[in-house]
Tab-separated table of C-alpha atoms in Angstrom:
chain	number	residue	atom	x	y	z
A	1	MET	CA	-52.726	275.674	203.225
A	2	LEU	CA	-53.696	272.764	205.470
A	3	ALA	CA	-56.719	274.697	206.704
A	4	GLN	CA	-57.781	275.377	203.115
A	5	ARG	CA	-57.480	271.689	202.294
A	6	ALA	CA	-59.579	270.802	205.340
A	7	VAL	CA	-62.313	273.229	204.267
A	8	ALA	CA	-62.176	271.922	200.685
A	9	LYS	CA	-62.497	268.345	201.954
A	10	ALA	CA	-65.496	269.259	204.119
A	11	ASP	CA	-67.165	271.321	201.388
A	12	PRO	CA	-65.407	270.810	198.035
A	13	LEU	CA	-67.661	273.270	196.202
A	14	ALA	CA	-67.218	276.093	198.711
A	15	PRO	CA	-66.081	279.329	196.996
A	16	LYS	CA	-62.289	279.502	196.887
A	17	ALA	CA	-60.123	282.607	196.705
A	18	PRO	CA	-58.540	283.167	193.266
A	19	HIS	CA	-54.780	283.650	192.864
A	20	HIS	CA	-55.227	287.248	191.690
A	21	ALA	CA	-58.029	289.717	191.066
A	22	PRO	CA	-60.347	288.131	188.478
A	23	ARG	CA	-61.803	289.935	185.480
A	24	ALA	CA	-64.483	287.283	184.922
A	25	LYS	CA	-66.626	285.338	187.370
A	26	ARG	CA	-67.864	282.746	184.921
A	27	VAL	CA	-67.363	281.305	181.417
A	28	ILE	CA	-69.831	280.473	178.673
A	29	PHE	CA	-68.044	278.221	176.194
A	30	LEU	CA	-69.664	278.064	172.758
A	31	TRP	CA	-68.230	275.028	170.994
A	32	MET	CA	-68.717	274.794	167.241
A	33	GLN	CA	-68.263	271.040	166.840
A	34	GLY	CA	-66.569	269.943	163.642
A	35	GLY	CA	-64.480	272.991	162.812
A	36	PRO	CA	-65.886	276.218	161.308
A	37	SER	CA	-64.053	277.746	158.361
A	38	GLN	CA	-61.990	280.757	159.396
A	39	VAL	CA	-61.490	281.972	155.809
A	40	ASP	CA	-65.265	282.096	155.299
A	41	LEU	CA	-66.186	283.738	158.618
A	42	PHE	CA	-63.526	285.937	160.243
A	43	ASP	CA	-60.229	285.733	158.335
A	44	ASN	CA	-60.686	287.643	155.084
A	45	LYS	CA	-58.080	286.703	152.472
A	46	PRO	CA	-58.351	288.735	149.240
A	47	GLN	CA	-55.552	286.706	147.635
A	48	LEU	CA	-57.475	283.516	148.293
A	49	ALA	CA	-60.392	284.976	146.354
A	50	SER	CA	-58.199	286.140	143.459
A	51	HIS	CA	-56.397	282.781	143.217
A	52	ASP	CA	-59.530	280.634	143.335
A	53	GLY	CA	-58.998	277.322	141.539
A	54	GLN	CA	-55.224	277.627	141.297
A	55	PRO	CA	-52.662	275.062	142.577
A	56	LEU	CA	-51.697	275.221	146.243
A	57	PRO	CA	-48.966	277.806	146.956
A	58	TYR	CA	-48.080	276.079	150.239
A	59	GLN	CA	-46.743	272.632	151.053
A	60	LEU	CA	-49.062	270.192	152.779
A	61	PRO	CA	-47.603	268.121	155.635
A	62	SER	CA	-45.979	264.963	154.314
A	63	ASN	CA	-48.158	262.745	156.498
A	64	ARG	CA	-51.434	264.319	155.386
A	65	SER	CA	-53.763	261.731	153.935
A	66	MET	CA	-57.361	262.583	153.211
A	67	PRO	CA	-59.845	261.570	150.477
A	68	GLY	CA	-59.730	263.974	147.540
A	69	VAL	CA	-56.638	265.850	148.729
A	70	ALA	CA	-54.732	264.946	145.555
A	71	TYR	CA	-57.219	266.984	143.539
A	72	SER	CA	-57.138	270.019	145.806
A	73	ARG	CA	-56.980	273.564	144.473
A	74	LEU	CA	-57.431	276.863	146.237
A	75	MET	CA	-61.043	277.667	147.008
A	76	GLY	CA	-62.124	281.273	147.373
A	77	PRO	CA	-64.349	282.366	150.265
A	78	ILE	CA	-67.976	281.298	149.993
A	79	SER	CA	-69.102	284.638	151.422
A	80	SER	CA	-68.185	288.289	151.257
A	81	PHE	CA	-66.664	290.310	154.103
A	82	ALA	CA	-67.272	293.848	155.258
A	83	PRO	CA	-65.805	295.971	158.068
A	84	ALA	CA	-68.226	296.636	160.901
A	85	GLY	CA	-68.485	298.788	164.000
A	86	GLU	CA	-66.100	301.510	165.056
A	87	SER	CA	-63.260	298.990	165.084
A	88	GLY	CA	-63.730	298.042	161.447
A	89	LEU	CA	-63.267	294.341	162.142
A	90	GLU	CA	-64.143	292.312	159.071
A	91	VAL	CA	-66.861	289.733	159.565
A	92	SER	CA	-68.567	287.520	156.997
A	93	ASP	CA	-72.002	288.448	155.694
A	94	LEU	CA	-73.035	284.964	156.870
A	95	LEU	CA	-73.104	286.436	160.416
A	96	PRO	CA	-75.165	289.649	160.077
A	97	HIS	CA	-76.407	289.630	163.680
A	98	LEU	CA	-73.012	288.952	165.250
A	99	ARG	CA	-71.511	291.655	163.039
A	100	LYS	CA	-73.452	294.199	165.151
A	101	HIS	CA	-71.256	293.215	168.093
A	102	THR	CA	-67.839	293.336	166.431
A	103	ASP	CA	-66.690	296.046	168.840
A	104	ASP	CA	-67.145	293.503	171.645
A	105	LEU	CA	-65.205	290.691	169.962
A	106	CYS	CA	-61.540	289.818	170.358
A	107	VAL	CA	-60.805	287.571	167.370
A	108	LEU	CA	-57.774	285.285	167.596
A	109	LEU	CA	-56.642	284.686	164.006
A	110	GLY	CA	-53.506	282.663	164.772
A	111	MET	CA	-54.990	279.715	166.633
A	112	GLN	CA	-53.181	276.375	166.487
A	113	ALA	CA	-53.869	272.821	167.675
A	114	ASP	CA	-51.858	269.589	167.544
A	115	SER	CA	-54.096	267.233	165.588
A	116	GLU	CA	-56.134	267.318	162.412
A	117	ALA	CA	-58.282	264.383	163.520
A	118	HIS	CA	-61.516	265.142	165.342
A	119	ALA	CA	-61.220	262.907	168.392
A	120	PRO	CA	-57.779	264.055	169.622
A	121	ALA	CA	-58.396	267.686	168.619
A	122	VAL	CA	-61.715	267.732	170.472
A	123	ARG	CA	-60.081	266.252	173.561
A	124	GLN	CA	-57.324	268.865	173.422
A	125	LEU	CA	-59.785	271.749	173.168
A	126	HIS	CA	-61.714	270.498	176.189
A	127	THR	CA	-59.005	268.899	178.339
A	128	GLY	CA	-55.631	270.109	177.043
A	129	ALA	CA	-54.548	266.573	176.058
A	130	THR	CA	-54.959	264.877	172.673
A	131	GLN	CA	-54.828	261.247	173.780
A	132	LEU	CA	-54.799	260.842	177.562
A	133	VAL	CA	-57.809	261.013	179.864
A	134	ARG	CA	-57.551	264.367	181.616
A	135	PRO	CA	-60.017	266.615	183.478
A	136	SER	CA	-62.002	269.013	181.306
A	137	ILE	CA	-61.443	272.751	181.600
A	138	GLY	CA	-64.832	273.177	183.289
A	139	SER	CA	-63.828	270.645	185.953
A	140	TRP	CA	-60.556	272.501	186.546
A	141	VAL	CA	-62.480	275.761	186.958
A	142	ALA	CA	-64.884	274.155	189.428
A	143	TYR	CA	-61.944	272.653	191.331
A	144	GLY	CA	-60.117	275.972	191.401
A	145	LEU	CA	-62.972	278.317	192.297
A	146	GLY	CA	-65.864	276.288	193.722
A	147	THR	CA	-69.383	277.501	193.093
A	148	GLU	CA	-71.306	280.708	193.703
A	149	ASN	CA	-74.563	278.812	194.252
A	150	ARG	CA	-74.616	275.751	196.508
A	151	ASN	CA	-77.909	274.583	194.989
A	152	LEU	CA	-76.441	274.242	191.516
A	153	PRO	CA	-73.460	272.455	189.984
A	154	ALA	CA	-70.368	274.559	189.360
A	155	PHE	CA	-70.152	273.219	185.794
A	156	VAL	CA	-72.990	272.357	183.414
A	157	THR	CA	-73.028	271.293	179.778
A	158	ILE	CA	-76.247	271.686	177.808
A	159	ALA	CA	-77.207	269.014	175.254
A	160	PRO	CA	-73.612	267.797	174.781
A	161	ASN	CA	-72.537	265.618	171.877
A	162	ILE	CA	-71.556	262.259	173.376
A	163	ARG	CA	-71.184	260.101	170.259
A	164	GLY	CA	-68.501	259.486	167.660
A	165	ASP	CA	-65.378	261.518	166.993
A	166	GLY	CA	-67.182	264.726	167.873
A	167	GLY	CA	-68.195	263.854	171.401
A	168	SER	CA	-67.502	261.919	174.569
A	169	VAL	CA	-68.277	262.158	178.278
A	170	GLN	CA	-64.559	262.957	178.634
A	171	LEU	CA	-65.352	266.438	177.325
A	172	TYR	CA	-67.025	267.311	180.611
A	173	GLY	CA	-65.417	264.631	182.767
A	174	ASN	CA	-63.424	265.038	185.959
A	175	ALA	CA	-60.883	262.236	185.210
A	176	PHE	CA	-58.717	262.032	188.366
A	177	LEU	CA	-60.198	265.114	190.038
A	178	PRO	CA	-62.787	264.356	192.753
A	179	ALA	CA	-66.116	263.318	191.252
A	180	ILE	CA	-67.960	266.405	192.515
A	181	TYR	CA	-66.144	268.496	189.869
A	182	GLN	CA	-67.509	266.544	186.911
A	183	GLY	CA	-69.739	268.551	184.602
A	184	THR	CA	-73.471	268.001	184.968
A	185	ALA	CA	-74.990	267.135	181.597
A	186	LEU	CA	-78.448	268.400	180.737
A	187	GLY	CA	-79.689	265.924	178.165
A	188	ASN	CA	-77.542	265.361	175.087
A	189	SER	CA	-77.457	266.190	171.404
A	190	SER	CA	-80.128	263.546	170.722
A	191	THR	CA	-82.643	265.091	173.122
A	192	GLY	CA	-81.967	268.630	171.958
A	193	ALA	CA	-82.063	271.714	174.143
A	194	ARG	CA	-85.864	271.723	174.506
A	195	ARG	CA	-85.845	268.421	176.387
A	196	ALA	CA	-82.497	268.914	178.102
A	197	THR	CA	-82.848	268.137	181.772
A	198	ILE	CA	-81.246	266.165	184.582
A	199	GLY	CA	-82.532	262.644	185.069
A	200	TYR	CA	-84.614	261.893	188.190
A	201	LEU	CA	-84.609	265.547	189.197
A	202	GLU	CA	-88.034	265.265	190.775
A	203	ASN	CA	-89.556	262.688	193.096
A	204	PRO	CA	-93.344	263.090	192.899
A	205	THR	CA	-93.990	260.212	195.312
A	206	ASP	CA	-92.069	261.513	198.325
A	207	GLU	CA	-92.100	264.747	200.323
A	208	PRO	CA	-88.806	266.708	200.595
A	209	ALA	CA	-88.724	266.360	204.402
A	210	HIS	CA	-88.977	262.573	204.175
A	211	GLN	CA	-86.323	262.502	201.435
A	212	ARG	CA	-84.049	264.539	203.712
A	213	ARG	CA	-84.440	262.007	206.559
A	214	GLN	CA	-83.713	259.132	204.188
A	215	LEU	CA	-80.641	260.907	202.841
A	216	ASP	CA	-79.380	261.736	206.342
A	217	LEU	CA	-79.522	258.060	207.295
A	218	LEU	CA	-77.776	257.006	204.100
A	219	GLN	CA	-75.096	259.667	204.466
A	220	GLU	CA	-74.465	258.684	208.068
A	221	MET	CA	-73.805	255.121	206.924
A	222	ASN	CA	-71.579	256.327	204.068
A	223	ARG	CA	-69.513	258.590	206.340
A	224	SER	CA	-69.107	255.820	208.882
A	225	HIS	CA	-67.759	253.597	206.120
A	226	LEU	CA	-65.525	256.392	204.862
A	227	GLU	CA	-63.919	256.793	208.293
A	228	ARG	CA	-62.699	253.212	208.003
A	229	TYR	CA	-61.638	253.571	204.349
A	230	SER	CA	-60.578	257.209	204.128
A	231	ALA	CA	-58.927	256.818	200.729
A	232	ASP	CA	-62.155	255.776	198.971
A	233	GLN	CA	-62.475	258.662	196.502
A	234	GLN	CA	-65.474	257.066	194.841
A	235	LEU	CA	-67.420	257.016	198.100
A	236	GLU	CA	-66.487	260.649	198.786
A	237	GLY	CA	-67.917	261.515	195.391
A	238	VAL	CA	-71.131	259.623	196.168
A	239	ILE	CA	-71.630	261.492	199.445
A	240	GLU	CA	-71.053	264.886	197.850
A	241	SER	CA	-73.154	264.088	194.790
A	242	PHE	CA	-76.110	262.955	196.912
A	243	GLU	CA	-76.079	266.232	198.804
A	244	LEU	CA	-75.853	268.306	195.636
A	245	ALA	CA	-78.588	266.266	193.957
A	246	PHE	CA	-80.943	266.888	196.874
A	247	ARG	CA	-80.309	270.633	196.800
A	248	MET	CA	-80.681	270.802	193.013
A	249	GLN	CA	-84.298	269.610	193.269
A	250	ALA	CA	-85.190	272.999	194.706
A	251	GLU	CA	-83.520	275.252	192.134
A	252	VAL	CA	-82.720	273.499	188.850
A	253	PRO	CA	-86.359	273.128	187.661
A	254	GLY	CA	-86.801	276.877	187.963
A	255	VAL	CA	-83.659	277.632	185.981
A	256	LEU	CA	-84.683	275.216	183.227
A	257	ASP	CA	-88.200	276.653	182.953
A	258	ILE	CA	-87.977	279.419	180.334
A	259	SER	CA	-91.743	280.030	180.298
A	260	ASP	CA	-91.263	283.080	182.506
A	261	GLU	CA	-89.088	284.790	179.891
A	262	THR	CA	-90.750	287.609	177.979
A	263	ARG	CA	-91.749	287.228	174.357
A	264	SER	CA	-89.231	289.879	173.350
A	265	THR	CA	-86.407	288.017	175.111
A	266	LYS	CA	-87.262	284.767	173.350
A	267	GLU	CA	-87.395	286.591	170.030
A	268	LEU	CA	-83.982	288.060	170.774
A	269	TYR	CA	-82.523	284.540	170.908
A	270	GLY	CA	-84.589	283.149	168.032
A	271	VAL	CA	-86.407	280.792	170.391
A	272	GLY	CA	-89.454	279.231	168.773
A	273	GLU	CA	-88.269	279.918	165.242
A	274	LYS	CA	-87.206	277.336	162.709
A	275	GLY	CA	-83.452	276.940	162.452
A	276	THR	CA	-82.560	278.925	165.574
A	277	ASP	CA	-84.742	277.365	168.264
A	278	ASP	CA	-82.365	274.677	169.530
A	279	PHE	CA	-79.253	276.830	169.833
A	280	GLY	CA	-81.397	279.760	170.934
A	281	VAL	CA	-82.689	277.718	173.877
A	282	GLN	CA	-79.118	276.663	174.695
A	283	CYS	CA	-77.961	280.296	174.748
A	284	LEU	CA	-80.945	281.393	176.827
A	285	LEU	CA	-80.360	278.596	179.341
A	286	ALA	CA	-76.678	279.548	179.457
A	287	ARG	CA	-77.638	283.065	180.448
A	288	ARG	CA	-80.024	281.750	183.117
A	289	PHE	CA	-77.366	279.447	184.594
A	290	ALA	CA	-74.804	282.272	184.498
A	291	GLU	CA	-77.249	284.540	186.289
A	292	ALA	CA	-77.874	281.826	188.877
A	293	GLY	CA	-74.188	281.499	189.774
A	294	VAL	CA	-72.832	278.596	187.698
A	295	ARG	CA	-69.091	279.004	187.004
A	296	PHE	CA	-68.720	277.221	183.673
A	297	ILE	CA	-71.470	276.656	181.104
A	298	GLN	CA	-70.833	274.801	177.872
A	299	ILE	CA	-73.134	274.782	174.859
A	300	THR	CA	-72.618	272.988	171.553
A	301	SER	CA	-73.486	273.569	167.914
A	302	ASN	CA	-72.982	270.400	165.896
A	303	GLY	CA	-72.435	269.921	162.181
A	304	TRP	CA	-69.556	272.235	161.195
A	305	ASP	CA	-67.516	269.408	159.617
A	306	SER	CA	-68.052	270.517	156.008
A	307	HIS	CA	-65.964	268.152	153.892
A	308	ALA	CA	-68.561	268.525	151.156
A	309	ASN	CA	-71.283	270.973	150.176
A	310	ILE	CA	-69.810	273.728	152.316
A	311	ARG	CA	-71.667	276.354	150.276
A	312	LYS	CA	-74.913	274.942	151.656
A	313	ALA	CA	-73.799	273.526	155.011
A	314	HIS	CA	-71.920	276.511	156.451
A	315	PRO	CA	-74.620	279.114	155.730
A	316	GLU	CA	-77.147	276.842	157.459
A	317	ARG	CA	-74.879	276.448	160.479
A	318	CYS	CA	-74.285	280.208	160.602
A	319	ARG	CA	-78.008	280.965	160.506
A	320	SER	CA	-78.581	278.561	163.391
A	321	VAL	CA	-76.109	280.288	165.748
A	322	ASP	CA	-75.848	283.891	164.535
A	323	ARG	CA	-79.005	285.326	166.072
A	324	PRO	CA	-78.816	283.292	169.316
A	325	ILE	CA	-75.214	284.387	170.014
A	326	SER	CA	-76.026	287.999	169.202
A	327	GLY	CA	-79.018	287.759	171.525
A	328	LEU	CA	-76.878	286.285	174.287
A	329	ILE	CA	-74.401	289.170	174.094
A	330	GLN	CA	-77.185	291.760	174.089
A	331	ASP	CA	-79.058	290.086	176.950
A	332	LEU	CA	-75.926	289.775	179.101
A	333	LYS	CA	-75.308	293.493	178.583
A	334	GLN	CA	-78.876	294.435	179.496
A	335	ARG	CA	-78.603	292.470	182.733
A	336	GLY	CA	-75.186	293.786	183.726
A	337	LEU	CA	-73.538	290.388	183.281
A	338	PHE	CA	-71.405	290.970	180.191
A	339	GLU	CA	-68.449	292.622	181.935
A	340	ASP	CA	-67.802	289.673	184.249
A	341	THR	CA	-68.881	286.848	181.930
A	342	LEU	CA	-66.268	285.506	179.521
A	343	LEU	CA	-67.628	284.192	176.228
A	344	VAL	CA	-65.360	281.789	174.335
A	345	TRP	CA	-66.241	280.683	170.770
A	346	SER	CA	-64.175	278.041	168.997
A	347	GLY	CA	-64.090	274.816	167.050
A	348	GLU	CA	-61.541	272.094	167.673
A	349	PHE	CA	-59.731	273.360	164.557
A	350	GLY	CA	-60.525	275.292	161.384
A	351	ARG	CA	-60.736	274.399	157.717
A	352	THR	CA	-58.344	274.467	154.793
A	353	PRO	CA	-58.227	277.282	152.207
A	354	HIS	CA	-58.244	274.601	149.502
A	355	TYR	CA	-61.226	272.510	148.582
A	356	GLN	CA	-61.603	268.794	149.127
A	357	ASP	CA	-63.062	267.103	146.045
A	358	LEU	CA	-64.719	263.952	147.339
A	359	GLN	CA	-65.774	263.128	143.775
A	360	ASP	CA	-62.111	262.491	142.950
A	361	GLY	CA	-61.511	265.256	140.481
A	362	ALA	CA	-64.992	265.527	138.971
A	363	GLY	CA	-64.789	269.279	139.557
A	364	ASN	CA	-68.395	269.940	140.605
A	365	GLN	CA	-67.967	273.079	142.685
A	366	ASP	CA	-71.386	272.707	144.326
A	367	THR	CA	-70.099	269.616	146.134
A	368	PHE	CA	-66.770	271.068	147.260
A	369	GLY	CA	-65.921	271.193	150.940
A	370	ARG	CA	-62.866	272.015	153.006
A	371	GLY	CA	-60.589	269.705	155.004
A	372	HIS	CA	-59.409	269.961	158.611
A	373	ASN	CA	-56.911	272.674	159.472
A	374	PRO	CA	-55.215	272.828	162.903
A	375	TYR	CA	-52.303	274.946	161.591
A	376	GLY	CA	-54.060	278.301	161.500
A	377	PHE	CA	-57.678	278.922	162.511
A	378	CYS	CA	-59.693	281.380	164.584
A	379	ALA	CA	-61.520	281.655	167.872
A	380	TRP	CA	-63.001	284.680	169.583
A	381	LEU	CA	-63.557	285.905	173.113
A	382	ALA	CA	-65.841	288.616	174.443
A	383	GLY	CA	-66.634	290.239	177.790
A	384	GLY	CA	-64.875	289.179	180.982
A	385	GLY	CA	-61.753	291.338	180.732
A	386	VAL	CA	-60.733	291.032	177.067
A	387	ARG	CA	-60.289	293.906	174.656
A	388	GLY	CA	-63.175	294.250	172.246
A	389	GLY	CA	-63.039	295.336	168.640
A	390	MET	CA	-59.667	293.813	167.901
A	391	SER	CA	-58.025	290.912	166.145
A	392	PHE	CA	-54.800	289.286	167.262
A	393	GLY	CA	-52.502	287.118	165.182
A	394	ARG	CA	-52.315	286.470	161.468
A	395	THR	CA	-52.281	283.567	159.052
A	396	ASP	CA	-50.450	283.527	155.713
A	397	ASP	CA	-51.946	285.241	152.672
A	398	PHE	CA	-54.198	282.268	152.001
A	399	GLY	CA	-55.278	281.423	155.573
A	400	PHE	CA	-53.560	278.054	155.913
A	401	GLN	CA	-50.928	278.543	158.607
A	402	ALA	CA	-50.508	280.948	161.528
A	403	VAL	CA	-47.476	283.185	161.003
A	404	GLU	CA	-47.868	285.897	163.668
A	405	GLY	CA	-49.446	286.065	167.106
A	406	LYS	CA	-49.740	282.299	167.359
A	407	VAL	CA	-52.098	281.134	170.111
A	408	HIS	CA	-52.007	277.428	170.904
A	409	ILE	CA	-54.902	275.706	172.666
A	410	HIS	CA	-52.695	275.631	175.792
A	411	ASP	CA	-52.354	279.424	175.550
A	412	LEU	CA	-56.114	279.820	175.203
A	413	HIS	CA	-56.622	277.718	178.342
A	414	ALA	CA	-53.996	279.689	180.270
A	415	THR	CA	-55.682	282.948	179.264
A	416	ILE	CA	-59.169	281.762	180.238
A	417	LEU	CA	-57.901	280.729	183.677
A	418	HIS	CA	-56.022	284.022	184.059
A	419	LEU	CA	-59.187	286.037	183.391
A	420	LEU	CA	-60.909	283.992	186.118
A	421	GLY	CA	-58.140	284.920	188.556
A	422	ILE	CA	-56.295	281.601	188.305
A	423	ASP	CA	-52.589	281.142	187.627
A	424	HIS	CA	-52.546	278.122	185.310
A	425	LYS	CA	-49.133	277.063	186.669
A	426	ARG	CA	-50.433	276.992	190.253
A	427	LEU	CA	-53.723	275.206	189.632
A	428	THR	CA	-52.445	271.652	190.127
A	429	TYR	CA	-53.656	268.310	191.398
A	430	ARG	CA	-51.361	265.517	192.565
A	431	PHE	CA	-52.121	262.176	190.959
A	432	SER	CA	-49.935	259.094	190.491
A	433	GLY	CA	-46.943	260.807	192.045
A	434	ARG	CA	-46.904	264.025	190.002
A	435	ASP	CA	-48.667	267.367	189.882
A	436	PHE	CA	-50.985	267.720	186.910
A	437	ARG	CA	-52.446	270.911	185.471
A	438	LEU	CA	-54.734	271.827	182.591
A	439	THR	CA	-51.887	273.243	180.485
A	440	ASP	CA	-49.441	270.425	181.358
A	441	VAL	CA	-45.948	271.977	180.940
A	442	TYR	CA	-47.070	274.500	178.326
A	443	GLY	CA	-49.229	277.578	178.018
A	444	ARG	CA	-48.765	281.334	178.215
A	445	VAL	CA	-51.244	284.081	178.964
A	446	VAL	CA	-51.979	286.174	175.872
A	447	ASN	CA	-51.513	289.517	177.591
A	448	GLN	CA	-51.960	291.485	174.367
A	449	ILE	CA	-55.722	290.844	174.381
A	450	LEU	CA	-56.399	291.788	178.009
A	451	ALA	CA	-58.417	294.952	178.608
C-alpha cells in the first residue's frame, strides 16, 4: 500500500489496478441538462394517455411550490410509443434513430434523486452531493484508475454548461482531490462544440525543445520549494498540470481535428447538418477521445427544461441528439470499442406526468409544459458490461413515482464504478479527518442489469 502511494505521488495519473476485473475501460456520460420527460420518451403509460386532462390521482408533496401547479391536470404523452428490436422495448417515435439500438439499451425506469431544484439535483448527478462541494464522478474515476494515455487528461468535458442552475465548474471539479484529477474543459456551452478547445494549447513563437528547457528549469524550482513545504497541495497540482499541459500540445490538436474523418462517418453523426451538428460533433469527439485512451468523457445537451411548450421543445431536443447518439453507438461497434465503453444517458431528474399551466389556468394546451420530477424518472446505459434490450424498475401507472426496482443516483454511481472495476466502498480519500467517497454512506450495485 505504501509503495502504491509512493508511485501515485510520483506519477498520479499512472494506470492503477482496479479492485476487480472491469467490464468497461472508459465512460461516455451523455447529460441531458434540464430533465427529459420519461413519460414522453421511454416510460409508456397507457393510463396516462386515457386519463389526459383529469385531476391528479396521486398526492403531490406538501412542500411542492411551483408556478401553475394549482391548475395541474394529467397530461397524456406528446408522442406515440412502439416496441422495437428483438427485445420489444418501447421507445418514443421522437427517437427513431435510437430505436434501432433498443437491443443495446438497458433502461432504468425507477430512477430517483433527492431534489426537484436544478442546482442541487445537477450537483448530485455529477458529484453525489446536493449541497456540498464534492469531487465529480469523472475526477473519482481518474483518481481511482489513472489514465491510459499520458499525453491526454484522464477526464475531459466537451462544451460544458457553466452558467446558472444548469451548470458550474463543480460538475467537473476535483474539490479536495489533488488538482491533477480535475476534468479538462474543452470550451463551454457558449463556444459550442465546433470551437471547443483548450486555451493556450499551442505556442507558435517557441520551439518545443526550448519550451522543454524552460519547463525543466521552472519545475526544478517548484520541486525545490515543495521539498521545504511538502504539504502544499496547490503547488503539487501546478507541477503535475505543467507536465500534462506540455505533453498535451503533441496529441490534443490531433484528437480535436475531425477533418480526417470520412464523409460517411460525419453523416452518421449528423455533423454539418442543421439541428444535429453541435451534439454530433460532441459525440464524434467523445469517440475520438475514447479511442485515444481517455477514461471519462462528458458531453452535454442543454435545453430539456420544458416548463412550457413541451410539444415543440422536446421534439426539437430529441432531433438534436437522436441521430448523433445512434451514430456514436454504431461507430463504437464498428471500431470494436462498444463492449468496453460504458454509455450513460441521464438528466438530473425527469418531468411530471401532469402539465404545468404557466398561464394560470388559461388552458391553452399548446403552451403546456411539465414540472420537475425526481421521484420517478429514467436513465439508460449501454455497452461496457450491462445487459442490453431490457428495462429495470417501474413507476406507478401514471409515471410519477418509482414503485419497483428503485435506483437512486447513489446506486447509479456505485454501478458505474463497479463496471469499471472499482468497489465504490473502497474508493476513498481522506480529507478533514474522515474518508470520503463518491457514494458517501449510500449506494448499491444494481446487479440485475449486469451482463
